[in-house]
CSV table of C-alpha atoms in Angstrom, one decimal:
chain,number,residue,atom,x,y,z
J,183,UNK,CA,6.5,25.7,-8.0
J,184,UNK,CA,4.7,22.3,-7.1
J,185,UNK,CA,3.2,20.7,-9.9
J,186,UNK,CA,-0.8,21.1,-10.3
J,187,UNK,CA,-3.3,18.6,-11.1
J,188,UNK,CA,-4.3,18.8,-14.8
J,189,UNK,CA,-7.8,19.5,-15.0
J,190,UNK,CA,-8.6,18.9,-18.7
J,191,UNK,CA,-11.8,17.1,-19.8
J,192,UNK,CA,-11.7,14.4,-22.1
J,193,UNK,CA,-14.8,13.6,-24.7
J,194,UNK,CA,-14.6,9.8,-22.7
J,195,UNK,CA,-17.9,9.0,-21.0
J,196,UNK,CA,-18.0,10.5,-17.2
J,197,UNK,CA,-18.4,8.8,-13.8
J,198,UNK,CA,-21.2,9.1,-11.6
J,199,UNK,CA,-22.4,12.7,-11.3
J,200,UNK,CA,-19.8,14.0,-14.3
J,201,UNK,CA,-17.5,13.3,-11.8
J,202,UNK,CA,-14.5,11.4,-14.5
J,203,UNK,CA,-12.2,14.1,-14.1
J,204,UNK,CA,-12.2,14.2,-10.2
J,205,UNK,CA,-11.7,10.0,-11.3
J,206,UNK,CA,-8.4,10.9,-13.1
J,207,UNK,CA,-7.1,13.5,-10.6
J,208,UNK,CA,-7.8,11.2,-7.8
J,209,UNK,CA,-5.8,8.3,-10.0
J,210,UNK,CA,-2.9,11.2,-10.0
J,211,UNK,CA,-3.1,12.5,-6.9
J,212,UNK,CA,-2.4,9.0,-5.7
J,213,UNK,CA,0.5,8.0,-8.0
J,214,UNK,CA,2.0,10.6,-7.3
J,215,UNK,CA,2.3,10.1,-4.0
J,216,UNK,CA,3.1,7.3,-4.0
J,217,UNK,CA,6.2,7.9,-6.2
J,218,UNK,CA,7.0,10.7,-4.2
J,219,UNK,CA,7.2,8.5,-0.9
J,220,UNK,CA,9.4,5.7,-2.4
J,221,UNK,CA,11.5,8.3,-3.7
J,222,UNK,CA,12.0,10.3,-0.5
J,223,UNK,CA,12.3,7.2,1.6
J,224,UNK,CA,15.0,6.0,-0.5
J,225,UNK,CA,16.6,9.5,-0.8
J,226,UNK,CA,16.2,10.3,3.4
J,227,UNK,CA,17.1,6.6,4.3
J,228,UNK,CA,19.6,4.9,1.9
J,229,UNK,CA,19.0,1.7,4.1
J,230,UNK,CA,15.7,1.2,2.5
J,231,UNK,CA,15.8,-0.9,-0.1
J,232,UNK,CA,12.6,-3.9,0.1
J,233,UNK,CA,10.9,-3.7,-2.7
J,234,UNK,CA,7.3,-2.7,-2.1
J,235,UNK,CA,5.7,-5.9,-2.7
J,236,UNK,CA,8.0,-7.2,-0.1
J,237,UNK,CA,6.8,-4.4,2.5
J,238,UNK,CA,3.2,-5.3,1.9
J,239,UNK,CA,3.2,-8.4,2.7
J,240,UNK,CA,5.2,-8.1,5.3
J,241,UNK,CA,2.5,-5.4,6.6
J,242,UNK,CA,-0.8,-8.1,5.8
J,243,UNK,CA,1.2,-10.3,7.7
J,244,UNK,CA,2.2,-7.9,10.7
J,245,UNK,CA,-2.2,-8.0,10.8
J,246,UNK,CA,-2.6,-11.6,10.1
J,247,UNK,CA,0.0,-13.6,10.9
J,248,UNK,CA,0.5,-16.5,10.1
J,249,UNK,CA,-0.9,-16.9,6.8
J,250,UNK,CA,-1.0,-19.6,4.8
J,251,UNK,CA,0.5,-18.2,1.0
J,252,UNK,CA,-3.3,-18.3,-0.9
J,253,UNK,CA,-4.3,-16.0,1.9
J,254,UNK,CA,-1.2,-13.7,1.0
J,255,UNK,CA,-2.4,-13.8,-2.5
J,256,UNK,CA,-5.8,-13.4,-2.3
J,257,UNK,CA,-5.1,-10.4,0.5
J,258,UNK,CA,-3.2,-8.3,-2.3
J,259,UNK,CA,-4.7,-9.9,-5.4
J,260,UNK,CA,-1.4,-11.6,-6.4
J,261,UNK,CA,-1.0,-14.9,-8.3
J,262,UNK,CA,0.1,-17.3,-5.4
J,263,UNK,CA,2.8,-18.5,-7.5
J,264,UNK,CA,3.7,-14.5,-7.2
J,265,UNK,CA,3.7,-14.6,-3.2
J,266,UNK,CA,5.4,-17.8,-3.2
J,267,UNK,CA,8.2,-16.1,-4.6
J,268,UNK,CA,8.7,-13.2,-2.6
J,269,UNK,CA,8.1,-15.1,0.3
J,270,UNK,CA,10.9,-17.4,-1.0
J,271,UNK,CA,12.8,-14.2,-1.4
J,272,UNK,CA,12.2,-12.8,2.2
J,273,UNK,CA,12.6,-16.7,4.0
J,274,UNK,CA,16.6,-15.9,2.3
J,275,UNK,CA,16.8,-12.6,4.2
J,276,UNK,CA,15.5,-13.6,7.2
J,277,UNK,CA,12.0,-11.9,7.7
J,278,UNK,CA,9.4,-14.6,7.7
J,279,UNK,CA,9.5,-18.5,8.5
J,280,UNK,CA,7.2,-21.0,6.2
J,281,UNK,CA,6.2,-23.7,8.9
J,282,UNK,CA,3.6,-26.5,8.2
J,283,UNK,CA,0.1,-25.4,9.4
J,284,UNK,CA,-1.1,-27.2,12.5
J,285,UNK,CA,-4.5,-27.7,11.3
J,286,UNK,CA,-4.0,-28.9,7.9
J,287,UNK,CA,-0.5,-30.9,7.7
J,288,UNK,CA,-0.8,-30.8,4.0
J,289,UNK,CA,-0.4,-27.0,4.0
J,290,UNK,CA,1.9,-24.5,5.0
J,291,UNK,CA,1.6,-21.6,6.8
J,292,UNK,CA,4.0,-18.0,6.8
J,293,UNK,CA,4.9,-15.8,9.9
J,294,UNK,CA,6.9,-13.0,10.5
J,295,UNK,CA,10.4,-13.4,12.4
J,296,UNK,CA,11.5,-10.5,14.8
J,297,UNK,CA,13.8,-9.5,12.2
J,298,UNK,CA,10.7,-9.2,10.1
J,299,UNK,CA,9.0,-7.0,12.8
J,300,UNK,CA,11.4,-4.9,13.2
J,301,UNK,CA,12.3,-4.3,9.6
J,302,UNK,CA,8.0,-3.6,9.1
J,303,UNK,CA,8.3,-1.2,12.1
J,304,UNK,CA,11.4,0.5,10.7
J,305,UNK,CA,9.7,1.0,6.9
J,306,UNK,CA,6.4,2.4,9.3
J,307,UNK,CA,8.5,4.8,11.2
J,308,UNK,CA,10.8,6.2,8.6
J,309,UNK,CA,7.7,6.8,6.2
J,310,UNK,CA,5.7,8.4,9.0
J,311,UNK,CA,9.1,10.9,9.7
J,312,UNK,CA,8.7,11.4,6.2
J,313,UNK,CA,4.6,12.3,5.6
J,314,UNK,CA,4.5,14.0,9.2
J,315,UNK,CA,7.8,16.6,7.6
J,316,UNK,CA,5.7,17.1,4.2
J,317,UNK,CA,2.4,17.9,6.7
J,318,UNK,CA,4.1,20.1,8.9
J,319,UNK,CA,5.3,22.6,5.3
J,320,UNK,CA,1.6,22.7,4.7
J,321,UNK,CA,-0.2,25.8,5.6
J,322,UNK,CA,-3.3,25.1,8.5
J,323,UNK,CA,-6.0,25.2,5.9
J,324,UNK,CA,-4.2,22.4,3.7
J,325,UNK,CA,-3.6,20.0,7.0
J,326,UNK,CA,-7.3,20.3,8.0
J,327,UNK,CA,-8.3,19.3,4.2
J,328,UNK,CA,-6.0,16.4,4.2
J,329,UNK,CA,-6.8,15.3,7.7
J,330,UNK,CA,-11.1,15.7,7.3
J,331,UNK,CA,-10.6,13.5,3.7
J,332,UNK,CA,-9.1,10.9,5.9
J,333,UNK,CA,-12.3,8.7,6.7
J,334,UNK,CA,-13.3,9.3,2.9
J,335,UNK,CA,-10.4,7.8,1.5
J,336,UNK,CA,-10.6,4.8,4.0
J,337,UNK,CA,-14.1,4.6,2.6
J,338,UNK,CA,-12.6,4.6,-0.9
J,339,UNK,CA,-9.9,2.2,0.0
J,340,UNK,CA,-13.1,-0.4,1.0
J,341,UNK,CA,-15.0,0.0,-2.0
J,342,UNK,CA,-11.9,-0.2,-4.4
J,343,UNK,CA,-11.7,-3.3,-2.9
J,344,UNK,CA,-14.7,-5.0,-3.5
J,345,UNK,CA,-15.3,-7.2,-6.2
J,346,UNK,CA,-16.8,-4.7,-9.4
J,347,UNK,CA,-20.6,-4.9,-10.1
J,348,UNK,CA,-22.1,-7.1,-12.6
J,349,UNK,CA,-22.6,-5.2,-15.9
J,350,UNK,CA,-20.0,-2.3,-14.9
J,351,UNK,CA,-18.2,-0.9,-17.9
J,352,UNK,CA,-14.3,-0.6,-18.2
């Protein structure tokens, strides 16, 4: 039997509109998919084995590339002595080049490599196989709900990433 959400209330201040325990599922909901995927990726394709923070920012740089290393950082909110490195770390197996940036000598820039590309595209297609299976042993109704929360969660994804109000409480 698939594991439900736990709906318990704490005494804790709420959200907007009550809404702290939707907060908390949401904040489960996500984790564990996101454990689930890196499990089943690793169980379904025993070639996979870049570490996440290596496949992000070798997606941010499959949308912007090149990229100098504070725009890696600042991208996923890493310490740039953080993204130096992993970048270091990915240079050694091949997927990205450091160059010197054409418009500012003193800086240097990171791009992807095609054996980059192709290892991004791979990660891409092998978790897609994998979410498109987990749809498809979802009854109809389930589907729709995932698939009309779509453009919420984008929204979300957006706001999560703004910088937090002024005044907001932890």
């Amino acid at each position: 039997m698939p594991a439900q959400p736990r709906t318990e209330v704490s005494s804790s201040s709420s959200g907007p509109l009550g809404e702290e325990p939707q907060a908390r599922q949401l904040t489960e909901a996500v984790t564990r998919l996101r454990r689930a995927l890196r499990s089943s990726i690793r169980t379904d394709y025993p070639w996979e084995t870049l570490p996440m923070a290596q496949v992000e920012l070798l997606q941010v740089l499959g949308e912007h590339s090149p990229a100098r290393v504070s725009d890696l950082a600042a991208r996923r909110r890493l310490a740039p002595s953080t993204v130096s490195g992993l970048i270091g770390q990915m240079i050694g197996a091949g997927l990205v080049t450091r160059d010197v940036d054409a418009a500012d000598r003193r800086a240097s820039v990171v791009a992807l490599t095609d054996a980059g590309r192709e290892k991004l595209a791979a990660w891409t297609t092998a978790h897609e196989r994998r979410i498109d299976a987990a749809l498809a042993a979802l009854d109809d109704g389930a589907r729709a709900a995932i698939k009309d929360a779509l453009p919420a969660l984008f929204q979300l994804a957006e706001h999560l990433g703004e910088p937090a109000e002024d005044g907001a409480e932890d």
